[in-house]
């Protein structure tokens, strides 16, 4: 038996006896009842100090056991109580290494204590109260040793700067075993406030129902929590009682900080941005809410009782951030023998590089462990990122195998990043790897995930050949995950992510589905919503080796299938997503009709509906922040730039088009209402102004939040407004140029948007009826209307269309190049219109595909030119800013 630590549990309960302490499903405990239960559990644990491991959840029993153990002087080790494979493995490793005496579970009938021994095999320092896992641990697990004073002082400091009172009620949005989540519990119980215990995510509607019912005044979040809030359309109106939000667990972007701070000003709540580490019990700094709008990006000032200093070298402005305060840990425990140690540290070297700004606030600018040696040169990877940022190139820098790895969010930035990095660092370009990703990955707590980038680079380097495992290969979740990461440009793709969740689009769908079929066999219909873990589980097992006395015997099972001749494989069938097939079919109808090969109109109007469908699925996917606006802007640029370049070039050479046509603004120019060649690009104008209109609409935060909350209802209202505009301008039947004017055809884009949001059978039936009713009568040409309505009905009811594998490359190529085919065919088919319409049609596609390939391959050169222009004009820009 070792010395008893100072009792802590009951001293953390600062509320009046009859005031509510905990609210859970079917349970409400006041402080008197909670004290009684803690006292009883303390007696169950006994007087001999033992190591108590708690399989934690946001429920009453784990909190009771936690407080009872503290009150009895028993060191507490909090771990996840989840039953997933990773959590079980982590618990098992901690049990094996640290040998707890008691393991507490939250059973269905109440808390249960698994007493592994009556006494303890361990000896403990009198001050030891809590043992906590740290996110920085790698290899063998280590624990942070916290004293009773660490826990109490940090809870008091947090409660002081948050001004927590008994009137406050926090929802437990973070796990109890996470130091940030535990600090919420400690600070609220210490001040007599109350807690709503819940395991539900902020993405779950039931969370908000309960939070409103119990008048929650605050909740805590990591950066990902705030991304989910924005994806949901959070505007504060969900929770009228909300007083403040807290954010920690990783750096949130300054733009996101400003957005939530601004929303808080509008809605009457505050945002506290905080900085901490497990080694400091929880918190070390906070940014006062009144500074969040103007000082986003800073970690703020030390918490009450704490102090910072910066250990700079050679007079540098920045250096390692060092923290001192009563919440600094006693030290680490690498094994049970360390439980008896007293404090081994008096200050915390955070490992973060920081600077003290002129406004008196601290700012993190990098990490100490970001120094590497590449080609014999010592590099500061954060400095590399800053140097390239000064050149207008945003990258993430990492290192592996004596190589410098650079990651940018566009293909156009990759070549420039390698070139400039070589020039700025002296590292030869041949040892610099540069990779394009769609977004920079972050860990679950919002920190930059450089490990995911290194994995992505490794997967990318090994994926130059098609992924076609042999019959003996084992398909794992990691194999499928690596395929997702490479083809979607998502290095942080995990084994529990999905194609839809990673922002896949209609064309990446095609390549990925074909590669997955080669890997796992026939894909289930809903594979875009299945995870790599699930897809790997559905793959057929590798066959057992089959002995044969025949030297030329064919392999058995899957091996026989893989040995089929290529021509037989090409005759097999596969399925392509309906929008891709419709896109290819529609552009064929357009060109063939214009070239007089046949007369089947309606393809362009059908393409507008397909564009609206893809707009809703991809550009308007429920992602956080302004990502949707960026996607809309990117789509508008991808359409407008090649269109303006081509039409402008034709105008300069032939004088065929007016400047308004080249600028895609004919819709804003008065005309006589008759068709002429200036209207040849009406379809592109309609798409462009649809993207611009959607961006302008959703740039209004309240509108954006409304669309996120009720996507089907919003799309239905948008269609109704567009139909009203159509009938007001054109009447029941559009004639002449009216049927091509953007305000008149906008309803087709809105209808495609609505189709994508129709997620139930009842909604699909409604959309189908609306599609038929709105389409028939629009042209006064039944066949044309049938083509448009039929294509839209296929969008509604047919997810994928069967095609021979041999036809897939052709269909995919035509669909991908459809914009360039449409742009160029007006100049290609006319010479052949009378004599050989089939040749005019064929050449239109050949020229369009070639133009598409040339434009894509010229992207890197354009990026380099843009970077040169930015550098050349930088001095002038700086002078103008100073002026």
mmCIF file with all atom_site columns, C-alpha atoms in Angstrom, residues 100-229:
data_model
loop_
_atom_site.group_PDB
_atom_site.id
_atom_site.type_symbol
_atom_site.label_atom_id
_atom_site.label_alt_id
_atom_site.label_comp_id
_atom_site.label_asym_id
_atom_site.label_entity_id
_atom_site.label_seq_id
_atom_site.pdbx_PDB_ins_code
_atom_site.Cartn_x
_atom_site.Cartn_y
_atom_site.Cartn_z
_atom_site.occupancy
_atom_site.B_iso_or_equiv
_atom_site.pdbx_formal_charge
_atom_site.auth_seq_id
_atom_site.auth_comp_id
_atom_site.auth_asym_id
_atom_site.auth_atom_id
_atom_site.pdbx_PDB_model_num
ATOM 1   C CA . UNK A 1 100 ? -4.375  -2.009 -14.402 1.00 0.00 ? 100 UNK A CA 1
ATOM 2   C CA . UNK A 1 101 ? -5.720  -3.433 -11.157 1.00 0.00 ? 101 UNK A CA 1
ATOM 3   C CA . UNK A 1 102 ? -9.353  -2.573 -11.922 1.00 0.00 ? 102 UNK A CA 1
ATOM 4   C CA . UNK A 1 103 ? -11.128 -2.139 -15.261 1.00 0.00 ? 103 UNK A CA 1
ATOM 5   C CA . UNK A 1 104 ? -14.425 -0.254 -15.118 1.00 0.00 ? 104 UNK A CA 1
ATOM 6   C CA . UNK A 1 105 ? -17.074 -0.767 -17.789 1.00 0.00 ? 105 UNK A CA 1
ATOM 7   C CA . UNK A 1 106 ? -20.336 1.050  -18.438 1.00 0.00 ? 106 UNK A CA 1
ATOM 8   C CA . UNK A 1 107 ? -22.683 -1.945 -18.527 1.00 0.00 ? 107 UNK A CA 1
ATOM 9   C CA . UNK A 1 108 ? -26.327 -2.026 -19.591 1.00 0.00 ? 108 UNK A CA 1
ATOM 10  C CA . UNK A 1 109 ? -27.454 -2.336 -15.960 1.00 0.00 ? 109 UNK A CA 1
ATOM 11  C CA . UNK A 1 110 ? -24.971 0.159  -14.540 1.00 0.00 ? 110 UNK A CA 1
ATOM 12  C CA . UNK A 1 111 ? -21.247 0.466  -14.040 1.00 0.00 ? 111 UNK A CA 1
ATOM 13  C CA . UNK A 1 112 ? -19.320 -2.760 -13.475 1.00 0.00 ? 112 UNK A CA 1
ATOM 14  C CA . UNK A 1 113 ? -15.886 -3.158 -11.919 1.00 0.00 ? 113 UNK A CA 1
ATOM 15  C CA . UNK A 1 114 ? -13.643 -5.924 -13.212 1.00 0.00 ? 114 UNK A CA 1
ATOM 16  C CA . UNK A 1 115 ? -11.295 -6.314 -10.231 1.00 0.00 ? 115 UNK A CA 1
ATOM 17  C CA . UNK A 1 116 ? -8.228  -8.092 -11.570 1.00 0.00 ? 116 UNK A CA 1
ATOM 18  C CA . UNK A 1 117 ? -6.688  -8.268 -8.097  1.00 0.00 ? 117 UNK A CA 1
ATOM 19  C CA . UNK A 1 118 ? -7.609  -7.244 -4.544  1.00 0.00 ? 118 UNK A CA 1
ATOM 20  C CA . UNK A 1 119 ? -4.583  -5.061 -4.037  1.00 0.00 ? 119 UNK A CA 1
ATOM 21  C CA . UNK A 1 120 ? -2.055  -3.642 -6.476  1.00 0.00 ? 120 UNK A CA 1
ATOM 22  C CA . UNK A 1 121 ? 1.215   -4.675 -8.026  1.00 0.00 ? 121 UNK A CA 1
ATOM 23  C CA . UNK A 1 122 ? 2.170   -1.032 -8.393  1.00 0.00 ? 122 UNK A CA 1
ATOM 24  C CA . UNK A 1 123 ? 3.505   1.750  -6.216  1.00 0.00 ? 123 UNK A CA 1
ATOM 25  C CA . UNK A 1 124 ? 2.301   5.294  -6.819  1.00 0.00 ? 124 UNK A CA 1
ATOM 26  C CA . UNK A 1 125 ? 3.580   8.775  -6.059  1.00 0.00 ? 125 UNK A CA 1
ATOM 27  C CA . UNK A 1 126 ? 1.250   10.531 -3.587  1.00 0.00 ? 126 UNK A CA 1
ATOM 28  C CA . UNK A 1 127 ? 0.403   13.276 -6.096  1.00 0.00 ? 127 UNK A CA 1
ATOM 29  C CA . UNK A 1 128 ? -0.441  10.995 -9.037  1.00 0.00 ? 128 UNK A CA 1
ATOM 30  C CA . UNK A 1 129 ? -4.117  11.332 -10.005 1.00 0.00 ? 129 UNK A CA 1
ATOM 31  C CA . UNK A 1 130 ? -4.646  10.799 -13.742 1.00 0.00 ? 130 UNK A CA 1
ATOM 32  C CA . UNK A 1 131 ? -2.804  8.937  -16.499 1.00 0.00 ? 131 UNK A CA 1
ATOM 33  C CA . UNK A 1 132 ? -3.684  10.078 -19.989 1.00 0.00 ? 132 UNK A CA 1
ATOM 34  C CA . UNK A 1 133 ? -2.706  8.909  -23.454 1.00 0.00 ? 133 UNK A CA 1
ATOM 35  C CA . UNK A 1 134 ? -1.168  11.565 -25.659 1.00 0.00 ? 134 UNK A CA 1
ATOM 36  C CA . UNK A 1 135 ? -1.784  11.985 -29.389 1.00 0.00 ? 135 UNK A CA 1
ATOM 37  C CA . UNK A 1 136 ? 1.944   12.471 -29.810 1.00 0.00 ? 136 UNK A CA 1
ATOM 38  C CA . UNK A 1 137 ? 2.738   8.907  -28.748 1.00 0.00 ? 137 UNK A CA 1
ATOM 39  C CA . UNK A 1 138 ? 4.328   6.691  -31.377 1.00 0.00 ? 138 UNK A CA 1
ATOM 40  C CA . UNK A 1 139 ? 5.662   3.169  -31.101 1.00 0.00 ? 139 UNK A CA 1
ATOM 41  C CA . UNK A 1 140 ? 5.362   1.879  -27.539 1.00 0.00 ? 140 UNK A CA 1
ATOM 42  C CA . UNK A 1 141 ? 2.544   3.651  -25.704 1.00 0.00 ? 141 UNK A CA 1
ATOM 43  C CA . UNK A 1 142 ? 3.395   6.218  -23.078 1.00 0.00 ? 142 UNK A CA 1
ATOM 44  C CA . UNK A 1 143 ? 1.148   8.043  -20.657 1.00 0.00 ? 143 UNK A CA 1
ATOM 45  C CA . UNK A 1 144 ? 1.110   11.581 -19.321 1.00 0.00 ? 144 UNK A CA 1
ATOM 46  C CA . UNK A 1 145 ? 1.254   11.675 -15.508 1.00 0.00 ? 145 UNK A CA 1
ATOM 47  C CA . UNK A 1 146 ? -1.041  14.343 -14.059 1.00 0.00 ? 146 UNK A CA 1
ATOM 48  C CA . UNK A 1 147 ? -1.343  15.354 -10.412 1.00 0.00 ? 147 UNK A CA 1
ATOM 49  C CA . UNK A 1 148 ? -4.458  16.348 -8.522  1.00 0.00 ? 148 UNK A CA 1
ATOM 50  C CA . UNK A 1 149 ? -3.185  19.935 -8.597  1.00 0.00 ? 149 UNK A CA 1
ATOM 51  C CA . UNK A 1 150 ? -2.754  19.744 -12.401 1.00 0.00 ? 150 UNK A CA 1
ATOM 52  C CA . UNK A 1 151 ? -6.380  18.727 -12.824 1.00 0.00 ? 151 UNK A CA 1
ATOM 53  C CA . UNK A 1 152 ? -7.828  21.165 -10.294 1.00 0.00 ? 152 UNK A CA 1
ATOM 54  C CA . UNK A 1 153 ? -5.817  24.214 -11.393 1.00 0.00 ? 153 UNK A CA 1
ATOM 55  C CA . UNK A 1 154 ? -6.531  23.711 -15.085 1.00 0.00 ? 154 UNK A CA 1
ATOM 56  C CA . UNK A 1 155 ? -10.245 23.254 -14.467 1.00 0.00 ? 155 UNK A CA 1
ATOM 57  C CA . UNK A 1 156 ? -10.299 26.457 -12.408 1.00 0.00 ? 156 UNK A CA 1
ATOM 58  C CA . UNK A 1 157 ? -8.372  28.442 -15.040 1.00 0.00 ? 157 UNK A CA 1
ATOM 59  C CA . UNK A 1 158 ? -10.678 27.305 -17.838 1.00 0.00 ? 158 UNK A CA 1
ATOM 60  C CA . UNK A 1 159 ? -13.769 28.099 -15.802 1.00 0.00 ? 159 UNK A CA 1
ATOM 61  C CA . UNK A 1 160 ? -12.354 31.554 -15.045 1.00 0.00 ? 160 UNK A CA 1
ATOM 62  C CA . UNK A 1 161 ? -11.697 32.724 -18.604 1.00 0.00 ? 161 UNK A CA 1
ATOM 63  C CA . UNK A 1 162 ? -14.886 31.104 -19.925 1.00 0.00 ? 162 UNK A CA 1
ATOM 64  C CA . UNK A 1 163 ? -16.808 32.628 -16.997 1.00 0.00 ? 163 UNK A CA 1
ATOM 65  C CA . UNK A 1 164 ? -18.633 29.361 -16.367 1.00 0.00 ? 164 UNK A CA 1
ATOM 66  C CA . UNK A 1 165 ? -21.475 29.702 -13.826 1.00 0.00 ? 165 UNK A CA 1
ATOM 67  C CA . UNK A 1 166 ? -24.091 27.321 -12.391 1.00 0.00 ? 166 UNK A CA 1
ATOM 68  C CA . UNK A 1 167 ? -26.460 28.603 -15.086 1.00 0.00 ? 167 UNK A CA 1
ATOM 69  C CA . UNK A 1 168 ? -24.330 26.991 -17.810 1.00 0.00 ? 168 UNK A CA 1
ATOM 70  C CA . UNK A 1 169 ? -24.972 23.588 -19.351 1.00 0.00 ? 169 UNK A CA 1
ATOM 71  C CA . UNK A 1 170 ? -22.474 22.003 -21.740 1.00 0.00 ? 170 UNK A CA 1
ATOM 72  C CA . UNK A 1 171 ? -23.112 19.156 -24.159 1.00 0.00 ? 171 UNK A CA 1
ATOM 73  C CA . UNK A 1 172 ? -20.382 16.500 -24.243 1.00 0.00 ? 172 UNK A CA 1
ATOM 74  C CA . UNK A 1 173 ? -19.484 16.645 -27.918 1.00 0.00 ? 173 UNK A CA 1
ATOM 75  C CA . UNK A 1 174 ? -15.997 15.188 -27.329 1.00 0.00 ? 174 UNK A CA 1
ATOM 76  C CA . UNK A 1 175 ? -14.912 11.828 -25.860 1.00 0.00 ? 175 UNK A CA 1
ATOM 77  C CA . UNK A 1 176 ? -14.351 11.702 -22.104 1.00 0.00 ? 176 UNK A CA 1
ATOM 78  C CA . UNK A 1 177 ? -10.911 10.098 -22.515 1.00 0.00 ? 177 UNK A CA 1
ATOM 79  C CA . UNK A 1 178 ? -9.752  12.997 -24.706 1.00 0.00 ? 178 UNK A CA 1
ATOM 80  C CA . UNK A 1 179 ? -8.099  15.616 -22.454 1.00 0.00 ? 179 UNK A CA 1
ATOM 81  C CA . UNK A 1 180 ? -10.154 18.374 -24.101 1.00 0.00 ? 180 UNK A CA 1
ATOM 82  C CA . UNK A 1 181 ? -13.405 16.486 -23.433 1.00 0.00 ? 181 UNK A CA 1
ATOM 83  C CA . UNK A 1 182 ? -12.397 15.739 -19.850 1.00 0.00 ? 182 UNK A CA 1
ATOM 84  C CA . UNK A 1 183 ? -11.577 19.408 -19.248 1.00 0.00 ? 183 UNK A CA 1
ATOM 85  C CA . UNK A 1 184 ? -15.165 20.316 -20.161 1.00 0.00 ? 184 UNK A CA 1
ATOM 86  C CA . UNK A 1 185 ? -16.434 17.896 -17.495 1.00 0.00 ? 185 UNK A CA 1
ATOM 87  C CA . UNK A 1 186 ? -13.980 19.095 -14.840 1.00 0.00 ? 186 UNK A CA 1
ATOM 88  C CA . UNK A 1 187 ? -14.510 22.828 -15.373 1.00 0.00 ? 187 UNK A CA 1
ATOM 89  C CA . UNK A 1 188 ? -18.304 22.584 -15.355 1.00 0.00 ? 188 UNK A CA 1
ATOM 90  C CA . UNK A 1 189 ? -18.620 20.319 -12.332 1.00 0.00 ? 189 UNK A CA 1
ATOM 91  C CA . UNK A 1 190 ? -16.127 22.475 -10.409 1.00 0.00 ? 190 UNK A CA 1
ATOM 92  C CA . UNK A 1 191 ? -18.298 25.570 -10.866 1.00 0.00 ? 191 UNK A CA 1
ATOM 93  C CA . UNK A 1 192 ? -21.638 23.872 -10.206 1.00 0.00 ? 192 UNK A CA 1
ATOM 94  C CA . UNK A 1 193 ? -22.753 23.937 -13.842 1.00 0.00 ? 193 UNK A CA 1
ATOM 95  C CA . UNK A 1 194 ? -24.411 20.954 -15.524 1.00 0.00 ? 194 UNK A CA 1
ATOM 96  C CA . UNK A 1 195 ? -23.648 18.556 -18.360 1.00 0.00 ? 195 UNK A CA 1
ATOM 97  C CA . UNK A 1 196 ? -25.833 17.019 -21.039 1.00 0.00 ? 196 UNK A CA 1
ATOM 98  C CA . UNK A 1 197 ? -24.197 13.635 -21.642 1.00 0.00 ? 197 UNK A CA 1
ATOM 99  C CA . UNK A 1 198 ? -24.455 12.487 -25.222 1.00 0.00 ? 198 UNK A CA 1
ATOM 100 C CA . UNK A 1 199 ? -22.530 10.352 -27.689 1.00 0.00 ? 199 UNK A CA 1
ATOM 101 C CA . UNK A 1 200 ? -24.302 11.915 -30.669 1.00 0.00 ? 200 UNK A CA 1
ATOM 102 C CA . UNK A 1 201 ? -22.510 13.958 -33.303 1.00 0.00 ? 201 UNK A CA 1
ATOM 103 C CA . UNK A 1 202 ? -23.399 17.538 -34.204 1.00 0.00 ? 202 UNK A CA 1
ATOM 104 C CA . UNK A 1 203 ? -24.361 16.083 -37.593 1.00 0.00 ? 203 UNK A CA 1
ATOM 105 C CA . UNK A 1 204 ? -27.172 14.119 -35.899 1.00 0.00 ? 204 UNK A CA 1
ATOM 106 C CA . UNK A 1 205 ? -30.547 15.862 -35.707 1.00 0.00 ? 205 UNK A CA 1
ATOM 107 C CA . UNK A 1 206 ? -31.275 14.130 -32.399 1.00 0.00 ? 206 UNK A CA 1
ATOM 108 C CA . UNK A 1 207 ? -28.321 15.980 -30.857 1.00 0.00 ? 207 UNK A CA 1
ATOM 109 C CA . UNK A 1 208 ? -30.005 19.311 -31.598 1.00 0.00 ? 208 UNK A CA 1
ATOM 110 C CA . UNK A 1 209 ? -33.396 18.074 -30.413 1.00 0.00 ? 209 UNK A CA 1
ATOM 111 C CA . UNK A 1 210 ? -31.941 17.155 -27.026 1.00 0.00 ? 210 UNK A CA 1
ATOM 112 C CA . UNK A 1 211 ? -29.736 20.253 -26.832 1.00 0.00 ? 211 UNK A CA 1
ATOM 113 C CA . UNK A 1 212 ? -32.773 22.504 -27.362 1.00 0.00 ? 212 UNK A CA 1
ATOM 114 C CA . UNK A 1 213 ? -34.904 20.520 -24.931 1.00 0.00 ? 213 UNK A CA 1
ATOM 115 C CA . UNK A 1 214 ? -32.297 20.919 -22.187 1.00 0.00 ? 214 UNK A CA 1
ATOM 116 C CA . UNK A 1 215 ? -31.239 24.497 -23.032 1.00 0.00 ? 215 UNK A CA 1
ATOM 117 C CA . UNK A 1 216 ? -27.560 23.757 -23.659 1.00 0.00 ? 216 UNK A CA 1
ATOM 118 C CA . UNK A 1 217 ? -25.433 26.911 -23.400 1.00 0.00 ? 217 UNK A CA 1
ATOM 119 C CA . UNK A 1 218 ? -22.117 25.646 -24.820 1.00 0.00 ? 218 UNK A CA 1
ATOM 120 C CA . UNK A 1 219 ? -20.300 22.816 -26.515 1.00 0.00 ? 219 UNK A CA 1
ATOM 121 C CA . UNK A 1 220 ? -16.707 22.147 -27.544 1.00 0.00 ? 220 UNK A CA 1
ATOM 122 C CA . UNK A 1 221 ? -15.318 21.197 -30.919 1.00 0.00 ? 221 UNK A CA 1
ATOM 123 C CA . UNK A 1 222 ? -12.191 20.341 -32.847 1.00 0.00 ? 222 UNK A CA 1
ATOM 124 C CA . UNK A 1 223 ? -11.766 21.761 -36.382 1.00 0.00 ? 223 UNK A CA 1
ATOM 125 C CA . UNK A 1 224 ? -13.657 18.804 -37.890 1.00 0.00 ? 224 UNK A CA 1
ATOM 126 C CA . UNK A 1 225 ? -16.615 19.551 -35.591 1.00 0.00 ? 225 UNK A CA 1
ATOM 127 C CA . UNK A 1 226 ? -16.843 23.027 -37.084 1.00 0.00 ? 226 UNK A CA 1
ATOM 128 C CA . UNK A 1 227 ? -16.598 21.621 -40.604 1.00 0.00 ? 227 UNK A CA 1
ATOM 129 C CA . UNK A 1 228 ? -19.605 19.417 -39.802 1.00 0.00 ? 228 UNK A CA 1
ATOM 130 C CA . UNK A 1 229 ? -21.458 22.415 -38.390 1.00 0.00 ? 229 UNK A CA 1
#
